[in-house]
Amino acid sequence: MTETTTRRQSLWSKAAWKLRRDRFGMLGLAVVAAYFLAAVGVWLGLWATGWGDVAGGKWEAPSAAHWFGTNLIGQDIFQRSIYSISTAFEIGLVVAVLSTLLGAVLGAVAGFFSGRATDELVVWLMGVLDSIPFYLLVAAIAFALEGNPWSMHVAMISTFWITTARLVRGEVIKLKGLEFVEAAHAIGVPEYTIIFRHILPNTFHILLVQSTITFVAAIKSEVILSFLGLGVKDGMSWGLMISESTFEVLAGFFNNFLAASVLMFGLVMAFSIFSDALQDALDPRQVS
Amino acid sequence: MEVLQYSLRRLASGIPLLLGVTFISFLLMVYFGPDQTYQLLGKNPTAEQIAEIRAQLGYDQPFLVRYADYLREVATLDFGNSNSTGELVTDLLGRTIPVSLMLILPGFVLGNLLALLLALLAAHYRSRWPDKGIMAFSVTGMSISYLIVIIAFQVIFSSSSGLGWFPVRGWNVHSFAEYLEYVTVPTLATVFVALGYNTRFYRSVIVEELNRDHVRTARAFGVPPAKLLYRNVLKNCLIPIITRVVFTIPLIVISGALLVETYFGIPGVGKVTFDAITTGDQPVLKAVVGLTAVLFVLAQLLTDILYRAVDPRVSLS
C-alpha cells in the first residue's frame, strides 16, 4: 500500500470524506457560513449600523427603504434582525467554547481519577447543578452578579459543561485502560501530561460535536432568557425582538416577530443538521 | 423488606446531593440575592430601624448560622411567611403547585406517549419515507424556540387575528369546561416542542435495541412486527425511557411551566418562584429550593426501584 492510500485511511480524513458526501450536512454548513459572513459584516461595521436609529414611522409596512418594515418607535426591523445575527454568534461562540473547555478539563480529570475523591467531587457537582432548575439558576446568577452583562453567559456555561463532562469522563475511563496510557505510565510521563497530552486529544470528536450542540442550545436559551428579562442587556438580539413583539402580535403586527423567528429558525435548523452530519461522520458506531 | 432497606440506604446517600443543592442555591439566591431591607422600611429610617429589619430578615447573622437555620427549616418544613404577600409559604405552595401540575401534566403525558408512538413508527419504517417524515418533523420542532411556538399558537388559536377559539391569557378555572379552555393552547405548545426532542431520543433508543441479536432471532422465528416492537423491543428500552421521564418530573413540578405561566399570566409555582428570585423573597425561595432537592433525591430512588421492577437483572444492593 502506498503512502497516500494509508493516509486516506486515517480516521479524520475518513470522517471529512463522509461529511463531504452528506448533502444535507453540507447544505447546513453553507447556510451557517452565510450567517457567519453576515455576522462578520456587522462586527466590521459594514452593514446594520443603523439598528438603533429611528428612521421611520410606527409599524410601517415593508418597503424599499425598510425591507421588513419598522417597529413601534420606527426603527428598521431588517437592520435589527441582521445585527442580532452577530449577537447570536457572539453568545453561541463564547458559551460553546468555554463550556466545552470546562467540560473537557473537568470530565478528563474526573475520568482519569475515577473512583477517587476528585472524581466523586466532580460527579457530585454535576448532580447538584443538574438538580437546580435551569431558569432559576440563571435568574439567581443574574441577580448575584447584579446586572453584569455577562451573567447570562456565566449561567449558561455553568450548566452546559455538564453534558460534555459526562461524555468525556466516560470516554476517558475507557481510554485510560488502553496500552498507550500504560506505556506512558511505564516511561514515567507525569499524570497531568498523560491526561491532557495523551488522553484528551482522543476525545476531540466528542468535544467537536458537543460544542456544536452547545452553540445551538445557547442561541435558543438566549431567546427565552431575554424574554424573561435575564438575557441581553445592551445591544439587540432575536430574544429582545421577540419579547418586544409579544404585545404587537395581539394587535396584528407580525413583522418583528416573523423577522426574528424566521432568521433564528434558519440558523438553528442549519446548525443542527450540520451537527448531526458531523456526529454521523465522526462516530462509525452511531446508529442512523 | 429488601426494597425498604435499600430505599433507606439510598435516601441516606442522597444527603450529599441535598446539601449541595441547598448550599449552592442558598449562596446564590439568598446570600448574594437582592437585599430587601429598604423595601420593608418606611421613609427616612433611623439606624435602629434598619438594624431591626436586618435582624428580622436574618441579614446580621454569619453565613453558616443562616445556612444552618435554613437546613432546620427544610427539615421541619416550617418556612414562615412570604415577605411580599405575608402569606404562609406552605399555603402559597399548596395553592400554586396544583395549578402548575394541572397546566403541565396533560402536555407532559401526551408529549411522551405520542413521541413514543411516533418513535416506534419511525423505527419500524427505518430509512423509509415515514421515518424520514417523522424525523424531519422532529428536527423542525427542535429548531423552533419554545417561546416562538407559544406566541405563534396564541396568535393562531386565541387572538382576534387568528381563530379566536380560546381565552388569550389568564387562569379562571372553576369547572372542567373552563379548565379545557385555558389549558388547551399551552398544552398544544408544550406537546409540539416536547415531540421534537422526545421522538428523536426514543427513536435512537429503539433503533439501538432493534439492532440487537435477540431481536433478529425473534424476527427469524416469525414474531409479528407489532408484537416484536412491544415485547422484544419496547420492554427492553424501558430503562432509558424511565430515566428520562422520572427525572423530568421534579423540574416540571418546580419550573417546567415557568415560561408558559409567565406568558399566559397563570398563577403557578414557576411564576411565584421567579418573582421570589427577582424580589428577594427569601422564605419562598428557601422552600422551593429545598423542595426541588428533595424531589430529585426521591426521583433517583424511584428510578432505581423502577429499574428493578422492569429488569430483574438489576440488583438493589
XYZ file of C-alpha atoms in Angstrom:
605
model
C 0.000 0.000 0.000
C 1.376 3.427 -0.906
C 1.791 6.342 1.445
C -1.195 8.266 0.049
C -3.686 5.426 0.412
C -2.684 4.802 4.011
C -3.075 8.461 4.775
C -6.542 8.473 3.284
C -7.460 5.723 5.744
C -6.894 7.948 8.804
C -9.956 8.479 10.979
C -10.064 12.225 10.394
C -9.793 12.159 6.624
C -12.357 9.368 6.518
C -14.709 11.484 8.593
C -14.101 14.515 6.376
C -14.830 12.398 3.306
C -18.035 11.091 4.849
C -19.074 14.606 5.859
C -18.477 15.996 2.374
C -20.729 13.316 0.913
C -23.565 14.208 3.297
C -25.561 16.599 1.116
C -27.855 17.874 3.877
C -24.921 18.327 6.216
C -23.005 20.385 3.649
C -26.104 22.461 2.909
C -26.413 23.121 6.634
C -22.754 24.156 6.769
C -23.216 26.506 3.805
C -26.174 28.209 5.485
C -24.229 28.571 8.736
C -21.320 30.054 6.774
C -23.669 32.592 5.162
C -24.964 33.618 8.591
C -21.399 33.859 9.849
C -20.467 36.186 6.973
C -23.435 38.367 7.905
C -22.187 38.449 11.492
C -18.628 39.318 10.419
C -20.018 42.179 8.348
C -21.789 43.530 11.423
C -18.624 43.265 13.512
C -16.660 45.118 10.827
C -19.357 47.794 10.673
C -20.200 47.078 7.019
C -23.966 46.846 7.486
C -26.787 47.033 10.027
C -25.092 50.064 11.580
C -28.359 51.933 11.921
C -30.147 49.303 14.018
C -30.754 51.771 16.834
C -31.779 54.801 14.743
C -35.354 55.980 14.472
C -35.727 56.010 10.693
C -39.467 55.983 10.028
C -42.968 55.975 11.472
C -44.646 53.478 13.777
C -45.236 49.956 12.386
C -44.557 50.805 8.740
C -45.194 48.062 6.205
C -42.212 46.570 4.320
C -40.885 48.967 1.666
C -37.720 49.536 -0.384
C -36.284 51.693 2.400
C -37.262 49.327 5.235
C -37.283 45.762 3.899
C -39.098 44.265 6.882
C -40.932 47.468 7.913
C -40.394 49.380 11.142
C -41.174 48.676 14.790
C -43.198 50.567 17.372
C -40.810 53.516 17.610
C -39.867 53.496 13.915
C -36.613 51.503 13.951
C -35.729 49.417 10.899
C -36.584 45.761 11.617
C -34.347 44.373 8.858
C -31.257 46.042 10.324
C -32.178 44.956 13.819
C -32.628 41.342 12.810
C -29.336 41.298 10.874
C -27.499 42.919 13.768
C -28.927 40.190 16.016
C -27.079 37.551 13.966
C -23.812 38.894 15.360
C -25.231 38.813 18.885
C -26.291 35.211 18.372
C -22.828 34.200 17.141
C -21.149 36.045 19.974
C -23.286 34.250 22.576
C -23.055 30.890 20.820
C -19.287 31.016 20.347
C -18.434 32.267 23.836
C -20.706 29.771 25.556
C -19.802 26.826 23.301
C -16.031 27.333 23.542
C -15.871 27.995 27.274
C -18.316 25.303 28.361
C -16.608 22.747 26.107
C -13.228 23.656 27.608
C -14.577 23.439 31.146
C -16.351 20.162 30.412
C -13.258 18.706 28.759
C -10.930 19.563 31.633
C -13.233 18.535 34.477
C -14.503 15.463 32.627
C -10.985 14.277 31.780
C -9.653 14.805 35.298
C -12.677 13.071 36.825
C -12.450 10.162 34.402
C -8.722 9.694 34.918
C -9.096 9.620 38.690
C -12.387 7.688 38.591
C -13.396 6.221 41.920
C -11.201 8.632 43.826
C -12.137 11.781 45.733
C -11.524 14.153 42.795
C -13.906 12.174 40.623
C -16.538 11.986 43.328
C -16.342 15.733 43.827
C -16.890 16.429 40.118
C -19.710 13.880 39.855
C -21.348 15.406 42.915
C -21.067 18.898 41.448
C -22.658 17.704 38.195
C -25.527 16.090 40.105
C -26.064 19.208 42.167
C -26.072 21.643 39.235
C -28.364 19.312 37.295
C -30.840 19.390 40.166
C -31.274 23.159 40.187
C -33.874 24.182 37.605
C -32.072 25.985 34.764
C -34.109 29.188 34.652
C -33.989 29.580 38.404
C -30.213 29.132 38.369
C -29.870 31.716 35.622
C -32.091 34.150 37.471
C -30.134 33.589 40.660
C -26.779 34.101 38.912
C -28.083 37.178 37.126
C -29.084 38.756 40.418
C -25.977 37.591 42.256
C -23.861 39.298 39.571
C -26.059 42.404 39.829
C -26.896 43.101 36.224
C -23.477 42.244 34.813
C -23.905 41.851 31.008
C -22.050 38.507 31.160
C -24.297 36.957 33.799
C -26.292 35.136 31.115
C -23.104 33.649 29.638
C -21.865 32.609 33.080
C -25.169 30.920 33.845
C -25.245 29.007 30.558
C -21.619 27.909 30.882
C -22.158 26.750 34.445
C -24.838 24.315 33.292
C -23.873 23.445 29.707
C -20.457 21.992 30.608
C -22.113 19.105 32.438
C -23.200 17.010 29.437
C -19.778 17.402 27.811
C -18.014 16.478 31.051
C -20.188 13.351 31.451
C -19.376 12.148 27.923
C -15.654 12.943 28.221
C -15.468 11.262 31.622
C -16.979 8.072 30.222
C -14.619 8.077 27.244
C -11.551 8.764 29.404
C -12.441 5.876 31.728
C -12.484 3.664 28.634
C -9.240 5.114 27.198
C -7.138 5.035 30.366
C -7.156 1.241 30.358
C -5.542 1.084 26.894
C -1.930 0.168 26.183
C -0.690 3.617 25.126
C -1.624 5.022 28.526
C 0.049 2.103 30.265
C 3.157 2.705 28.150
C 3.184 6.391 29.060
C 2.917 5.460 32.729
C 5.743 2.961 32.331
C 8.201 5.501 30.931
C 7.340 7.919 33.718
C 5.237 10.568 31.976
C 3.623 12.809 34.637
C -0.081 12.166 35.276
C -1.359 15.525 34.055
C 0.706 15.244 30.875
C -0.915 11.875 30.264
C -4.379 13.359 30.802
C -4.014 16.448 28.659
C -1.456 15.394 26.025
C -2.196 11.702 25.568
C -5.813 11.038 26.527
C -7.769 14.263 25.972
C -6.824 14.669 22.264
C -8.501 11.284 21.712
C -11.818 12.708 22.870
C -11.674 15.545 20.370
C -14.518 14.121 18.256
C -16.813 14.295 21.291
C -15.757 17.863 22.021
C -16.360 18.968 18.439
C -19.887 17.541 18.309
C -20.748 18.765 21.815
C -19.602 22.298 21.032
C -21.952 22.471 18.034
C -24.817 21.184 20.198
C -23.976 23.733 22.905
C -23.851 26.534 20.336
C -27.425 25.794 19.290
C -28.583 25.421 22.893
C -27.074 28.801 23.793
C -28.839 30.611 20.948
C -32.139 29.033 21.900
C -31.722 29.815 25.587
C -30.913 33.444 24.832
C -34.364 33.966 23.351
C -36.142 32.674 26.426
C -33.819 34.423 28.882
C -34.167 37.741 27.093
C -37.942 37.359 27.246
C -37.712 36.775 30.997
C -35.564 39.894 31.302
C -32.398 37.963 32.160
C -30.723 37.979 28.760
C -29.001 40.530 26.560
C -28.602 43.865 28.360
C -27.073 46.182 25.777
C -27.389 45.732 22.050
C -30.058 43.875 20.162
C -30.939 40.207 19.894
C -33.636 37.955 18.491
C -34.798 37.331 22.031
C -35.298 41.043 22.648
C -37.089 41.438 19.305
C -39.415 38.560 20.143
C -40.191 39.916 23.603
C -40.854 43.319 22.011
C -43.268 41.591 19.673
C -45.305 39.766 22.340
C -47.845 42.559 22.604
C -47.552 43.588 18.942
C -48.759 40.211 17.676
C -52.026 40.560 19.566
C -52.512 43.915 17.833
C -51.981 42.186 14.490
C -48.451 43.429 13.725
C -46.203 40.466 12.945
C -43.074 41.856 11.219
C -40.861 41.978 14.310
C -41.893 38.507 15.405
C -41.553 36.937 11.957
C -38.176 38.533 11.152
C -36.594 37.347 14.389
C -38.146 33.871 14.459
C -37.544 33.018 10.810
C -33.903 34.124 10.908
C -33.329 32.275 14.156
C -35.081 29.151 12.905
C -32.848 29.141 9.823
C -29.627 29.327 11.808
C -30.669 26.795 14.454
C -32.003 24.326 11.886
C -28.921 24.591 9.656
C -26.588 24.243 12.605
C -28.489 21.231 13.979
C -28.391 19.482 10.614
C -24.667 20.176 10.318
C -24.143 18.960 13.875
C -25.973 15.705 13.098
C -23.905 15.171 9.953
C -20.720 15.817 11.926
C -21.802 13.297 14.533
C -22.565 10.677 11.891
C -19.239 11.289 10.185
C -17.155 11.136 13.353
C -18.777 8.165 15.042
C -18.828 4.980 12.976
C -20.973 3.195 15.581
C -23.628 5.895 15.528
C -26.987 4.323 14.741
C -28.820 6.038 11.938
C -38.175 -5.672 53.119
C -35.255 -5.646 50.737
C -36.746 -2.690 48.936
C -37.361 -0.810 52.187
C -33.815 -1.369 53.394
C -32.470 -0.297 50.050
C -34.668 2.800 49.999
C -33.418 3.931 53.379
C -29.799 3.426 52.361
C -30.431 5.213 49.091
C -32.129 8.149 50.829
C -29.143 8.448 53.145
C -26.809 8.546 50.134
C -28.942 11.379 48.764
C -27.866 13.639 51.616
C -24.729 14.995 49.872
C -26.883 15.970 46.899
C -29.411 17.601 49.186
C -26.686 19.547 50.957
C -25.098 20.561 47.650
C -28.294 21.815 46.064
C -29.393 23.716 49.134
C -25.912 25.155 49.671
C -25.373 26.448 46.137
C -28.913 27.779 45.862
C -28.672 29.382 49.257
C -25.394 31.024 48.385
C -26.707 32.388 45.078
C -30.297 33.203 45.822
C -30.226 34.218 49.458
C -26.717 35.309 50.349
C -25.938 37.135 47.103
C -29.591 37.744 46.252
C -31.463 41.065 46.341
C -31.461 42.910 49.669
C -34.961 43.590 50.951
C -34.089 45.888 53.834
C -35.128 49.138 52.219
C -38.284 47.765 50.651
C -39.628 46.890 54.068
C -38.648 50.183 55.701
C -40.613 53.422 55.637
C -39.187 56.745 54.542
C -36.171 58.191 56.408
C -35.469 55.176 58.632
C -33.300 55.520 61.702
C -30.216 53.361 62.188
C -32.103 51.350 64.805
C -34.985 50.649 62.465
C -32.543 49.446 59.798
C -30.788 47.202 62.303
C -34.125 45.848 63.484
C -35.272 44.935 60.000
C -31.916 43.376 59.190
C -32.127 41.283 62.344
C -35.682 40.284 61.457
C -34.552 39.165 57.976
C -31.510 37.420 59.467
C -29.027 39.552 57.492
C -26.933 40.271 60.594
C -26.110 36.605 61.228
C -22.928 34.976 59.863
C -23.338 32.901 56.723
C -23.056 29.471 58.320
C -25.607 30.270 61.007
C -28.073 31.391 58.351
C -27.425 28.254 56.327
C -27.883 26.029 59.382
C -31.137 27.821 60.173
C -32.241 27.147 56.649
C -31.481 23.423 56.907
C -33.534 23.315 60.088
C -36.416 24.942 58.221
C -36.178 22.350 55.448
C -36.184 19.522 57.968
C -39.210 20.855 59.840
C -40.985 22.171 56.717
C -41.527 25.452 58.542
C -40.567 28.295 56.230
C -42.580 31.094 57.768
C -44.420 33.745 55.767
C -43.676 35.223 52.385
C -42.054 38.647 52.626
C -44.037 40.014 49.700
C -47.569 38.854 50.375
C -47.381 37.802 54.034
C -48.990 34.504 53.097
C -47.755 31.331 54.803
C -45.209 29.792 52.397
C -46.659 26.300 52.707
C -50.108 27.718 51.847
C -48.657 29.592 48.891
C -47.046 26.437 47.505
C -50.135 24.389 48.274
C -52.146 26.828 46.183
C -49.739 27.232 43.245
C -48.269 23.744 42.757
C -51.642 22.160 41.846
C -52.183 24.896 39.246
C -48.804 24.157 37.663
C -49.454 20.433 37.701
C -52.869 20.816 36.088
C -51.320 23.091 33.497
C -48.359 20.948 32.566
C -49.450 17.336 33.129
C -51.613 16.892 30.005
C -48.784 18.180 27.814
C -46.213 16.043 29.598
C -48.215 12.825 29.278
C -49.308 13.448 25.678
C -45.838 14.636 24.678
C -44.263 11.417 25.890
C -46.917 8.966 24.696
C -47.237 10.467 21.225
C -43.454 10.695 20.913
C -43.092 7.031 21.846
C -45.708 6.124 19.269
C -44.042 8.201 16.554
C -40.634 6.800 17.515
C -41.908 3.218 17.213
C -43.397 4.054 13.845
C -40.183 5.698 12.652
C -38.017 2.838 13.900
C -40.317 0.282 12.282
C -40.087 2.042 8.895
C -36.401 2.867 9.402
C -34.823 4.758 6.456
C -38.095 4.754 4.545
C -40.353 7.743 3.992
C -42.462 7.561 7.198
C -39.188 7.593 9.161
C -37.782 10.469 7.150
C -41.011 12.428 7.502
C -41.181 11.912 11.264
C -37.527 12.817 11.735
C -37.829 15.929 9.571
C -40.784 16.984 11.726
C -38.749 16.253 14.834
C -35.736 18.331 13.746
C -38.050 21.167 12.752
C -39.774 21.023 16.131
C -36.417 21.112 17.883
C -35.273 24.118 15.893
C -38.175 26.371 16.808
C -37.834 28.094 20.136
C -40.448 27.194 22.762
C -41.245 30.900 23.112
C -41.885 31.265 19.371
C -44.203 28.243 19.444
C -46.126 29.700 22.371
C -46.541 33.080 20.656
C -47.488 31.524 17.330
C -50.063 29.194 18.893
C -51.530 32.036 20.912
C -51.906 34.123 17.758
C -53.381 31.243 15.771
C -55.816 29.867 18.342
C -56.582 32.706 20.726
C -56.109 36.124 19.154
C -58.637 38.087 17.185
C -56.448 37.960 14.072
C -56.414 34.160 14.340
C -59.217 31.742 15.128
C -60.080 33.290 18.492
C -61.292 29.982 19.961
C -59.652 30.220 23.379
C -59.020 32.914 26.003
C -55.841 34.887 25.249
C -54.381 34.633 28.738
C -55.210 34.039 32.375
C -56.435 31.165 34.506
C -60.032 31.456 35.637
C -60.872 27.831 36.273
C -63.979 26.761 38.139
C -65.251 23.876 36.059
C -63.873 21.220 33.740
C -65.064 23.101 30.652
C -63.206 26.214 31.757
C -60.150 24.101 32.532
C -60.154 22.799 28.969
C -60.498 26.334 27.629
C -57.437 27.601 29.459
C -55.256 24.519 29.238
C -55.576 23.686 25.535
C -53.273 26.254 23.935
C -50.423 25.858 26.478
C -50.742 22.084 26.118
C -50.596 22.202 22.332
C -47.435 24.318 22.516
C -45.823 22.029 25.098
C -46.644 18.901 23.119
C -45.315 20.403 19.903
C -41.959 21.219 21.468
C -41.715 18.020 23.518
C -42.469 15.868 20.457
C -39.349 17.090 18.693
C -36.941 16.183 21.467
C -38.696 13.077 22.749
C -39.310 11.431 19.379
C -35.664 11.739 18.452
C -34.487 10.370 21.776
C -36.946 7.465 21.845
C -36.232 6.583 18.247
C -32.497 6.311 18.833
C -33.097 4.115 21.899
C -35.493 1.865 19.953
C -33.252 1.609 16.890
C -30.350 0.586 19.074
C -32.435 -2.200 20.571
C -33.697 -3.253 17.140
C -30.096 -3.896 16.077
C -29.544 -6.493 18.772
C -29.218 -10.186 18.081
C -32.215 -11.276 20.130
C -34.494 -9.100 18.015
C -33.087 -10.587 14.829
C -33.631 -14.074 16.213
C -37.203 -13.279 17.233
C -37.839 -11.896 13.754
C -36.381 -15.031 12.215
C -38.780 -17.078 14.324
C -41.618 -15.178 12.701
C -42.799 -12.970 15.595
C -45.266 -10.450 14.096
C -43.887 -6.858 13.893
C -46.325 -5.286 16.382
C -45.651 -7.971 18.968
C -41.928 -7.737 18.293
C -41.903 -3.985 18.863
C -43.913 -4.260 22.057
C -42.498 -7.391 23.688
C -38.941 -7.624 22.444
C -38.044 -4.006 21.851
C -40.146 -1.637 23.965
C -39.785 -3.657 27.162
C -36.020 -3.710 26.776
C -35.912 0.050 26.173
C -37.711 0.870 29.383
C -34.632 1.818 31.414
C -33.554 4.897 29.418
C -37.210 5.854 28.982
C -37.888 5.647 32.725
C -34.765 7.681 33.474
C -35.825 10.433 31.125
C -39.417 10.588 32.300
C -38.783 10.397 36.041
C -36.006 12.969 36.082
C -38.190 15.460 34.251
C -40.810 15.297 36.998
C -39.009 17.441 39.624
C -38.290 20.093 37.005
C -41.927 20.089 35.958
C -43.183 20.499 39.493
C -40.877 23.454 40.116
C -40.073 25.307 36.945
C -41.262 23.367 33.913
C -44.168 25.698 33.472
C -42.301 28.949 34.148
C -42.341 30.155 30.565
C -45.959 29.191 29.918
C -47.031 30.648 33.243
C -45.207 33.927 32.611
C -46.524 34.250 29.084
C -50.133 33.350 29.789
C -50.218 35.021 33.216
C -51.089 31.839 35.081
C -50.517 31.890 38.860
C -48.425 28.714 39.130
C -45.399 27.840 41.183
C -42.912 28.666 38.401
C -44.117 32.259 38.260
C -44.172 32.560 42.044
C -40.587 31.281 42.293
C -39.372 33.548 39.547
C -40.966 36.560 41.221
C -39.404 35.475 44.504
C -35.951 35.473 42.904
C -36.387 38.902 41.370
C -37.733 40.457 44.568
C -35.564 38.501 47.004
C -38.474 36.857 48.803
C -36.289 34.514 50.831
C -38.850 32.325 52.627
C -40.429 31.324 49.281
C -37.042 30.700 47.650
C -35.825 28.583 50.527
C -38.951 26.438 50.380
C -38.831 25.937 46.606
C -35.141 25.090 46.518
C -35.432 22.666 49.409
C -38.413 21.037 47.742
C -36.537 20.668 44.434
C -33.602 18.970 46.102
C -35.843 16.558 47.990
C -37.765 15.751 44.795
C -34.521 14.953 42.974
C -33.383 12.556 45.685
C -36.818 10.896 45.554
C -36.640 10.714 41.755
C -33.294 8.945 41.989
C -34.757 6.449 44.421
C -37.826 5.959 42.241
C -35.750 5.282 39.108
C -33.671 2.670 40.943
C -36.772 0.885 42.192
C -38.386 1.039 38.748
C -35.202 -0.333 37.138
C -35.532 -3.302 39.461
C -39.197 -3.679 38.551
C -38.615 -3.736 34.785
C -35.311 -5.601 34.755
C -34.838 -8.474 37.224
C -31.090 -8.498 36.499
C -30.683 -5.156 38.248
C -29.889 -5.784 41.890
C -30.666 -3.336 44.630
C -27.584 -3.913 46.745
